[in-house]
Amino acid sequence: MLLCGMSELDITPPLGSSIPGYTEERKSGGIRDPLYAKAWVVESDETVLAFIAVDALYIPAREANRIRERLLTYTGIPVERTMVAATHTHTGAPVRIGLDGSLSEEYLAYMADRAADAAIVAYNGRKPARIGWGTGQVGDVSFNRRYWMKNGQLRTNPGRLNPDIDRPAGPIDPELSVVRVDSLDGQPMGILTSFACHTDTTGGSDYSGDYPAALSAAVKKSLGEHAVSVFLLGACGDINHTDPGKPMPAERNFAQIIGQRLAGEALRVRECIETSTDTEAGAVRAFIPMKQREASQREIEQARSALGDNRVVGAERFFAEQVLKVAELPGGEALLEVQALHLGDLAFVGLPGELFVELGLAVKMASPYASTIVNTLCNGSIYGYVCTEAAYEQGGYEPRLKVFNRIAPGTGERLTECASALLEQLARAE
């Protein structure tokens, strides 16, 4: 017999806090929609899995550890069976040092405890349940944001209707994964969905959960206000909502448009899902070391030259400043966590950082499970773009060195290989 619980708790910070995610400092001035920590806890026999999604750009390692340890203390759920992820909203909480040097230590502790509490509430409220899963397709809201130009160079976000665009540099992943969670009598408890598109559609300085918030609102309108919508972000390091082949549409509320499109497909898929009261569950994880990138002498010289030129402004000046800041930091290794969980023939892979879509697709293709959800920005072990090795040679925005982007070339391929090995290990253990 399966037992499930779902919960959501408000984690909206005070106004005036830094909003990370851009190359300039932003202070929050309003609330477009509240920020949440959401949780789904599922128990099969004696195995309990917890999924926690937080409306934040990412979850720092210290806070991810605090969430998991608090959950362990209050529920006994092992750390390796808890997956903590960020939705990556770019209009979210102050989870890192602001560009003005501010740091919200009090809020970080609050956010971590509330995220853990969401899972504790879900655990304490678990009851006999039915679950099932399926997939749909939404292919008209996400676009690869890296393009080859006619001059042979690669640009990220080259602009709408740019006549110099030749072709996209990579694919998208249009798959929408849906997990249906009902009480034993068939009443909806909520859904879990996963999709690959950057949650950076709103901009501005008002707090917002971006399109997952609109998705949640549509789910509640259909299934009831009690229904919890947990969103896991797929591999979208090089995917966003901008179609450069079309002019800017008159309706620019992209969060609402994408959220409603995903909700419509998710609810359609949900109706087709057959649910079960019993399934096997399991979890494994592994760690791989990564030497953090350091600023090369050439990068340092180029940065100094750029900063000495008054014509270099905006993002280019920001990146030059970042290179010199990295040059002052010590080297060292990061230990990257890779996590694999399964419920029957549905697998979940938890990977750190902003994974390129090609890497996520590779994990799905190699998986021995009928359906595999690739969840990113998980468990706090590293932050930054997890690019393909080729992207470092191609250029563009994503591989550029920053204080918060020191991931070494080849790391993405190592992560996908580790994930594939863990999935095989899980499958053999069944």
Coordinates of C-alpha atoms in Angstrom, one line a residue:
M1 CA 0.0 0.0 0.0
L2 CA 1.3 3.4 -1.0
L3 CA 1.2 6.4 1.4
C4 CA 1.5 9.9 0.0
G5 CA 1.5 13.4 1.4
M6 CA 1.8 16.8 -0.4
S7 CA 2.3 20.2 1.1
E8 CA 3.2 23.8 0.2
L9 CA 4.4 26.6 2.4
D10 CA 4.9 30.3 1.6
I11 CA 8.6 31.4 1.7
T12 CA 8.2 34.9 0.3
P13 CA 11.0 37.2 1.7
P14 CA 10.6 40.8 2.9
L15 CA 10.5 43.5 0.2
G16 CA 13.8 45.3 -0.4
S17 CA 15.8 42.0 -0.6
S18 CA 18.2 41.3 -3.5
I19 CA 16.8 39.3 -6.4
P20 CA 19.6 37.3 -8.0
G21 CA 19.8 36.1 -11.6
Y22 CA 20.8 39.2 -13.6
T23 CA 24.1 41.0 -14.2
E24 CA 22.8 44.1 -12.3
E25 CA 21.6 44.4 -8.7
R26 CA 17.8 44.3 -8.2
K27 CA 15.8 45.0 -5.0
S28 CA 12.4 43.5 -4.7
G29 CA 9.6 46.1 -4.8
G30 CA 6.4 44.0 -4.9
I31 CA 4.9 40.5 -5.0
R32 CA 3.5 39.3 -8.3
D33 CA 2.8 36.0 -6.8
P34 CA 4.1 34.3 -3.6
L35 CA 7.1 32.1 -3.5
Y36 CA 6.7 28.6 -2.1
A37 CA 8.5 25.5 -0.9
K38 CA 6.6 22.4 -2.1
A39 CA 6.9 18.8 -1.1
W40 CA 5.8 15.3 -2.1
V41 CA 6.5 12.4 0.2
V42 CA 5.8 8.9 -1.0
E43 CA 6.1 5.7 1.1
S44 CA 6.2 2.2 -0.5
D45 CA 6.6 -0.6 2.0
E46 CA 9.4 0.7 4.3
T47 CA 11.0 3.0 1.7
V48 CA 10.2 6.7 1.9
L49 CA 11.2 9.2 -0.8
A50 CA 10.9 13.0 -0.5
F51 CA 10.8 15.5 -3.3
I52 CA 11.2 19.2 -2.3
A53 CA 11.0 22.1 -4.9
V54 CA 11.8 25.6 -3.8
D55 CA 11.0 28.8 -5.7
A56 CA 14.6 30.1 -5.8
L57 CA 17.4 30.6 -8.3
Y58 CA 19.2 27.8 -6.7
I59 CA 19.7 26.2 -3.2
P60 CA 23.2 26.8 -1.7
A61 CA 24.9 23.7 -0.4
R62 CA 24.7 24.7 3.3
E63 CA 20.9 25.3 3.0
A64 CA 20.4 22.0 1.0
N65 CA 22.2 20.1 3.8
R66 CA 20.1 21.9 6.5
I67 CA 16.9 21.0 4.7
R68 CA 17.8 17.3 4.5
E69 CA 19.2 17.1 8.0
R70 CA 16.1 18.7 9.5
L71 CA 13.9 16.4 7.6
L72 CA 15.9 13.4 8.8
T73 CA 15.6 14.6 12.4
Y74 CA 11.9 15.0 12.3
T75 CA 10.9 12.1 10.1
G76 CA 13.8 9.7 9.8
I77 CA 13.8 10.0 6.0
P78 CA 17.5 9.3 5.0
V79 CA 19.4 12.1 3.3
E80 CA 20.0 10.0 0.2
R81 CA 16.3 9.6 -0.3
T82 CA 15.5 13.3 -0.2
M83 CA 15.8 15.3 -3.4
V84 CA 16.0 19.1 -2.9
A85 CA 15.8 21.3 -6.0
A86 CA 15.2 24.9 -7.0
T87 CA 12.7 25.9 -9.6
H88 CA 15.3 28.5 -10.8
T89 CA 13.0 31.4 -10.9
H90 CA 14.8 34.6 -11.7
T91 CA 12.4 36.7 -9.6
G92 CA 13.0 34.8 -6.4
A93 CA 14.6 35.0 -3.0
P94 CA 18.0 36.3 -2.0
V95 CA 19.8 33.0 -1.9
R96 CA 23.3 34.4 -2.6
I97 CA 25.4 37.5 -2.0
G98 CA 23.8 40.4 -3.8
L99 CA 25.9 42.4 -6.3
D100 CA 25.9 45.2 -3.7
G101 CA 27.5 42.8 -1.2
S102 CA 24.3 42.1 0.9
L103 CA 23.6 38.7 2.3
S104 CA 20.4 37.6 3.9
E105 CA 21.6 35.1 6.5
E106 CA 18.3 35.2 8.5
Y107 CA 16.2 34.6 5.4
L108 CA 18.4 31.7 4.2
A109 CA 17.9 29.9 7.6
Y110 CA 14.1 30.6 7.4
M111 CA 13.9 29.4 3.8
A112 CA 15.7 26.2 4.6
D113 CA 13.6 25.4 7.6
R114 CA 10.3 26.2 5.8
A115 CA 11.4 23.9 2.9
A116 CA 12.1 21.1 5.3
D117 CA 8.8 21.8 7.1
A118 CA 6.9 21.5 3.9
A119 CA 8.2 17.9 3.6
I120 CA 7.6 17.3 7.3
V121 CA 4.0 18.4 6.9
A122 CA 3.6 16.2 3.9
Y123 CA 5.1 13.2 5.8
N124 CA 2.9 13.7 8.8
G125 CA -0.1 14.1 6.5
R126 CA 0.6 11.0 4.4
K127 CA -2.3 8.7 3.7
P128 CA -3.2 5.8 1.5
A129 CA -2.9 6.9 -2.1
R130 CA -2.9 6.0 -5.8
I131 CA -0.2 7.2 -8.2
G132 CA 0.6 6.9 -11.8
W133 CA 2.6 8.7 -14.5
G134 CA 2.6 9.7 -18.1
T135 CA 4.1 12.1 -20.6
G136 CA 2.9 14.7 -23.0
Q137 CA 4.4 17.1 -25.5
V138 CA 4.6 20.9 -25.5
G139 CA 6.8 21.9 -28.4
D140 CA 5.8 25.6 -29.0
V141 CA 6.9 27.4 -25.9
S142 CA 10.6 26.6 -25.5
F143 CA 13.6 27.3 -27.8
N144 CA 17.3 26.7 -27.8
R145 CA 18.8 30.0 -27.0
R146 CA 22.3 29.3 -28.6
Y147 CA 22.5 30.1 -32.4
W148 CA 25.1 29.8 -35.1
M149 CA 25.4 33.0 -36.9
K150 CA 26.1 33.4 -40.6
N151 CA 29.6 34.5 -39.9
G152 CA 30.3 31.2 -38.2
Q153 CA 30.3 32.5 -34.7
L154 CA 28.0 31.4 -31.9
R155 CA 25.7 33.8 -29.9
T156 CA 23.4 33.3 -27.0
N157 CA 20.1 35.1 -27.4
P158 CA 20.9 36.9 -30.7
G159 CA 17.6 38.8 -30.7
R160 CA 14.3 38.5 -32.5
L161 CA 14.3 38.6 -36.3
N162 CA 18.1 38.9 -36.4
P163 CA 18.9 38.5 -40.1
D164 CA 22.4 37.1 -39.3
I165 CA 21.0 34.0 -37.6
D166 CA 21.9 30.8 -39.4
R167 CA 20.5 27.9 -37.2
P168 CA 20.0 26.8 -33.6
A169 CA 23.1 25.3 -32.0
G170 CA 21.1 22.5 -30.3
P171 CA 17.7 20.9 -29.7
I172 CA 14.9 21.3 -27.1
D173 CA 13.2 18.8 -25.0
P174 CA 9.4 19.1 -25.5
E175 CA 8.5 16.3 -23.1
L176 CA 6.2 17.2 -20.2
S177 CA 6.4 14.6 -17.5
V178 CA 3.3 14.2 -15.2
V179 CA 2.8 12.3 -12.0
R180 CA -0.7 11.9 -10.8
V181 CA -1.3 11.7 -7.0
D182 CA -4.8 10.8 -5.7
S183 CA -6.2 9.7 -2.4
L184 CA -7.5 6.2 -2.2
D185 CA -11.0 7.2 -3.3
G186 CA -9.6 8.9 -6.4
Q187 CA -9.8 12.5 -5.2
P188 CA -6.8 14.5 -6.4
M189 CA -4.1 15.4 -3.9
G190 CA -2.0 17.1 -6.6
I191 CA 0.4 16.5 -9.4
L192 CA 4.1 16.6 -10.1
T193 CA 5.3 17.9 -13.4
S194 CA 8.7 18.4 -15.1
F195 CA 9.6 20.5 -18.1
A196 CA 12.8 22.0 -19.6
C197 CA 12.6 25.8 -20.1
H198 CA 14.3 28.5 -18.2
T199 CA 12.1 30.1 -15.5
D200 CA 13.1 33.6 -16.6
T201 CA 10.0 34.9 -18.3
T202 CA 8.8 37.7 -16.0
G203 CA 11.7 40.0 -15.3
G204 CA 11.3 43.1 -13.2
S205 CA 11.6 43.5 -9.4
D206 CA 8.5 41.8 -8.2
Y207 CA 8.7 38.4 -6.6
S208 CA 7.3 35.6 -8.8
G209 CA 7.5 31.9 -9.1
D210 CA 7.4 32.5 -12.9
Y211 CA 5.5 30.0 -15.2
P212 CA 5.4 27.2 -12.5
A213 CA 3.2 29.6 -10.4
A214 CA 0.8 30.0 -13.3
L215 CA 0.8 26.3 -13.9
S216 CA 0.0 25.8 -10.2
A217 CA -2.9 28.3 -10.3
A218 CA -4.4 26.5 -13.3
V219 CA -4.1 23.1 -11.6
K220 CA -5.8 24.5 -8.5
K221 CA -8.6 25.9 -10.6
S222 CA -9.2 22.5 -12.1
L223 CA -8.5 20.1 -9.2
G224 CA -9.3 22.3 -6.2
E225 CA -7.4 24.8 -4.1
H226 CA -6.1 21.9 -1.9
A227 CA -4.2 20.4 -4.9
V228 CA -0.5 20.8 -4.7
S229 CA 1.5 21.4 -7.9
V230 CA 5.2 20.4 -7.5
F231 CA 7.4 21.5 -10.4
L232 CA 10.8 20.0 -11.3
L233 CA 13.0 21.9 -13.7
G234 CA 14.3 19.8 -16.6
A235 CA 17.7 20.2 -18.4
C236 CA 17.3 23.8 -19.8
G237 CA 20.7 25.5 -19.4
D238 CA 20.5 26.4 -23.1
I239 CA 16.7 26.6 -23.4
N240 CA 14.4 29.6 -22.9
H241 CA 11.0 31.0 -24.1
T242 CA 12.2 33.4 -26.8
D243 CA 11.6 32.5 -30.5
P244 CA 14.0 34.6 -32.5
G245 CA 12.2 33.7 -35.7
K246 CA 9.2 35.7 -34.7
P247 CA 8.5 39.3 -33.7
M248 CA 7.7 40.2 -30.1
P249 CA 4.1 39.2 -29.6
A250 CA 1.5 41.7 -28.4
E251 CA 0.7 39.5 -25.4
R252 CA 3.9 39.4 -23.3
N253 CA 2.7 37.7 -20.2
F254 CA 4.9 34.7 -21.0
A255 CA 4.6 33.2 -17.5
Q256 CA 0.9 33.0 -17.9
I257 CA 1.0 31.7 -21.4
I258 CA 3.5 29.0 -20.7
G259 CA 2.0 28.0 -17.4
Q260 CA -1.5 27.6 -19.0
R261 CA -0.1 25.6 -21.9
L262 CA 1.7 23.3 -19.6
A263 CA -1.3 23.0 -17.3
G264 CA -3.6 22.2 -20.2
E265 CA -1.3 19.4 -21.3
A266 CA -0.6 18.1 -17.8
L267 CA -4.3 17.9 -17.0
R268 CA -5.0 16.1 -20.3
V269 CA -2.3 13.6 -19.6
R270 CA -3.5 13.2 -16.0
E271 CA -6.9 12.1 -17.2
C272 CA -5.3 9.3 -19.2
I273 CA -3.0 8.0 -16.4
E274 CA -3.9 4.7 -14.7
T275 CA -3.1 4.8 -11.0
S276 CA -1.9 2.1 -8.7
T277 CA -1.8 1.6 -4.9
D278 CA 1.4 -0.4 -5.0
T279 CA 4.8 0.1 -6.5
E280 CA 8.5 -0.6 -5.7
A281 CA 10.8 2.3 -4.7
G282 CA 14.5 2.7 -4.4
A283 CA 17.3 5.3 -4.2
V284 CA 21.0 5.5 -4.8
R285 CA 23.5 8.3 -5.1
A286 CA 27.2 8.9 -5.9
F287 CA 29.7 11.7 -5.7
I288 CA 32.2 12.8 -8.3
P289 CA 35.0 15.3 -7.7
M290 CA 35.5 18.3 -9.9
K291 CA 38.4 20.8 -9.9
Q292 CA 36.9 24.2 -10.1
R293 CA 37.9 26.4 -13.0
E294 CA 40.4 29.1 -12.4
A295 CA 41.0 32.3 -14.4
S296 CA 43.8 31.8 -17.0
Q297 CA 46.5 34.5 -17.5
R298 CA 45.0 35.3 -20.8
E299 CA 41.5 35.8 -19.3
I300 CA 43.0 38.0 -16.6
E301 CA 44.8 40.2 -19.1
Q302 CA 41.7 40.5 -21.3
A303 CA 39.6 41.5 -18.3
R304 CA 42.1 44.2 -17.2
S305 CA 42.1 45.5 -20.8
A306 CA 38.3 45.6 -20.9
L307 CA 38.0 47.4 -17.6
G308 CA 40.5 50.0 -18.8
D309 CA 38.3 50.8 -21.7
N310 CA 35.5 53.2 -20.9
R311 CA 33.6 52.0 -24.0
V312 CA 33.1 48.5 -22.3
V313 CA 29.9 48.8 -20.3
G314 CA 27.0 46.6 -19.2
A315 CA 27.3 42.8 -19.3
E316 CA 30.8 42.9 -20.8
R317 CA 32.1 45.0 -17.9
F318 CA 30.3 42.7 -15.5
F319 CA 32.1 39.6 -16.9
A320 CA 35.5 41.3 -16.8
E321 CA 35.0 42.2 -13.2
Q322 CA 33.9 38.6 -12.5
V323 CA 37.1 37.2 -14.1
L324 CA 39.3 39.3 -11.7
K325 CA 37.2 38.2 -8.7
V326 CA 37.7 34.6 -9.7
A327 CA 41.4 35.2 -10.0
E328 CA 41.4 36.2 -6.3
L329 CA 39.6 33.0 -5.2
P330 CA 41.4 29.9 -4.1
G331 CA 41.3 26.8 -6.4
G332 CA 40.1 23.5 -5.1
E333 CA 37.6 20.7 -5.7
A334 CA 33.9 20.5 -5.4
L335 CA 32.2 17.2 -4.7
L336 CA 29.2 16.8 -7.0
E337 CA 26.2 14.7 -5.9
V338 CA 24.3 12.6 -8.5
Q339 CA 21.1 11.0 -7.3
A340 CA 18.8 8.4 -8.8
L341 CA 15.4 7.4 -7.4
H342 CA 12.7 5.2 -8.8
L343 CA 9.0 4.4 -8.3
G344 CA 8.2 1.3 -10.4
D345 CA 9.2 2.0 -14.0
L346 CA 9.5 5.8 -13.4
A347 CA 13.0 7.1 -12.5
F348 CA 14.1 10.5 -11.2
V349 CA 17.7 11.7 -11.7
G350 CA 18.9 14.6 -9.5
L351 CA 21.8 16.6 -11.0
P352 CA 23.5 19.8 -9.9
G353 CA 23.7 23.0 -11.8
E354 CA 22.0 24.3 -15.0
L355 CA 22.3 21.3 -17.2
F356 CA 22.4 21.7 -21.0
V357 CA 19.4 20.0 -22.7
E358 CA 21.7 17.7 -24.8
L359 CA 23.0 16.2 -21.5
G360 CA 19.5 15.7 -20.1
L361 CA 18.4 14.0 -23.3
A362 CA 21.4 11.7 -23.1
V363 CA 20.4 10.6 -19.6
K364 CA 16.8 9.9 -20.8
M365 CA 18.0 7.9 -23.8
A366 CA 20.3 5.7 -21.8
S367 CA 17.9 5.0 -19.0
P368 CA 16.6 1.5 -18.6
Y369 CA 13.4 2.8 -17.2
A370 CA 10.2 3.4 -19.2
S371 CA 10.1 7.0 -18.2
T372 CA 12.9 9.2 -16.7
I373 CA 12.6 12.7 -15.1
V374 CA 15.8 14.7 -15.1
N375 CA 15.7 17.2 -12.3
T376 CA 18.3 20.0 -12.2
L377 CA 19.8 22.4 -9.6
C378 CA 19.6 19.6 -7.1
N379 CA 21.0 19.2 -3.6
G380 CA 23.3 22.3 -3.7
S381 CA 26.6 20.6 -4.6
I382 CA 27.5 23.1 -7.3
Y383 CA 25.9 26.1 -9.1
G384 CA 26.5 27.3 -12.7
Y385 CA 26.0 26.1 -16.2
V386 CA 26.7 22.5 -16.9
C387 CA 27.6 22.9 -20.5
T388 CA 28.5 20.3 -23.1
E389 CA 32.3 20.0 -23.6
A390 CA 31.9 21.4 -27.1
A391 CA 30.2 24.5 -25.8
Y392 CA 33.4 25.7 -24.2
E393 CA 35.0 25.9 -27.6
Q394 CA 31.9 27.3 -29.3
G395 CA 31.6 30.2 -26.9
G396 CA 28.4 32.1 -26.0
Y397 CA 27.1 33.3 -22.6
E398 CA 26.8 30.0 -20.7
P399 CA 30.5 28.9 -20.5
R400 CA 31.8 32.3 -19.5
L401 CA 33.7 32.3 -16.2
K402 CA 32.0 33.8 -13.1
V403 CA 32.3 33.6 -9.4
F404 CA 29.1 31.4 -9.5
N405 CA 30.1 29.6 -12.7
R406 CA 33.4 27.7 -12.3
I407 CA 32.3 24.3 -13.6
A408 CA 35.1 22.6 -15.6
P409 CA 34.8 21.4 -19.2
G410 CA 33.8 17.7 -19.4
T411 CA 31.8 17.8 -16.1
G412 CA 28.5 17.5 -17.9
E413 CA 29.6 14.3 -19.7
R414 CA 30.9 12.9 -16.4
L415 CA 27.6 13.7 -14.7
T416 CA 25.5 12.0 -17.4
E417 CA 27.8 8.9 -17.3
C418 CA 27.4 8.7 -13.5
A419 CA 23.6 9.1 -13.7
S420 CA 23.3 6.4 -16.3
A421 CA 25.4 4.0 -14.2
L422 CA 23.2 4.8 -11.1
L423 CA 20.1 4.1 -13.1
E424 CA 21.5 0.7 -14.2
Q425 CA 22.4 0.0 -10.6
L426 CA 18.8 0.8 -9.5
A427 CA 17.3 -1.4 -12.2
R428 CA 19.6 -4.4 -11.3
A429 CA 18.6 -4.1 -7.7
E430 CA 14.8 -4.5 -8.3

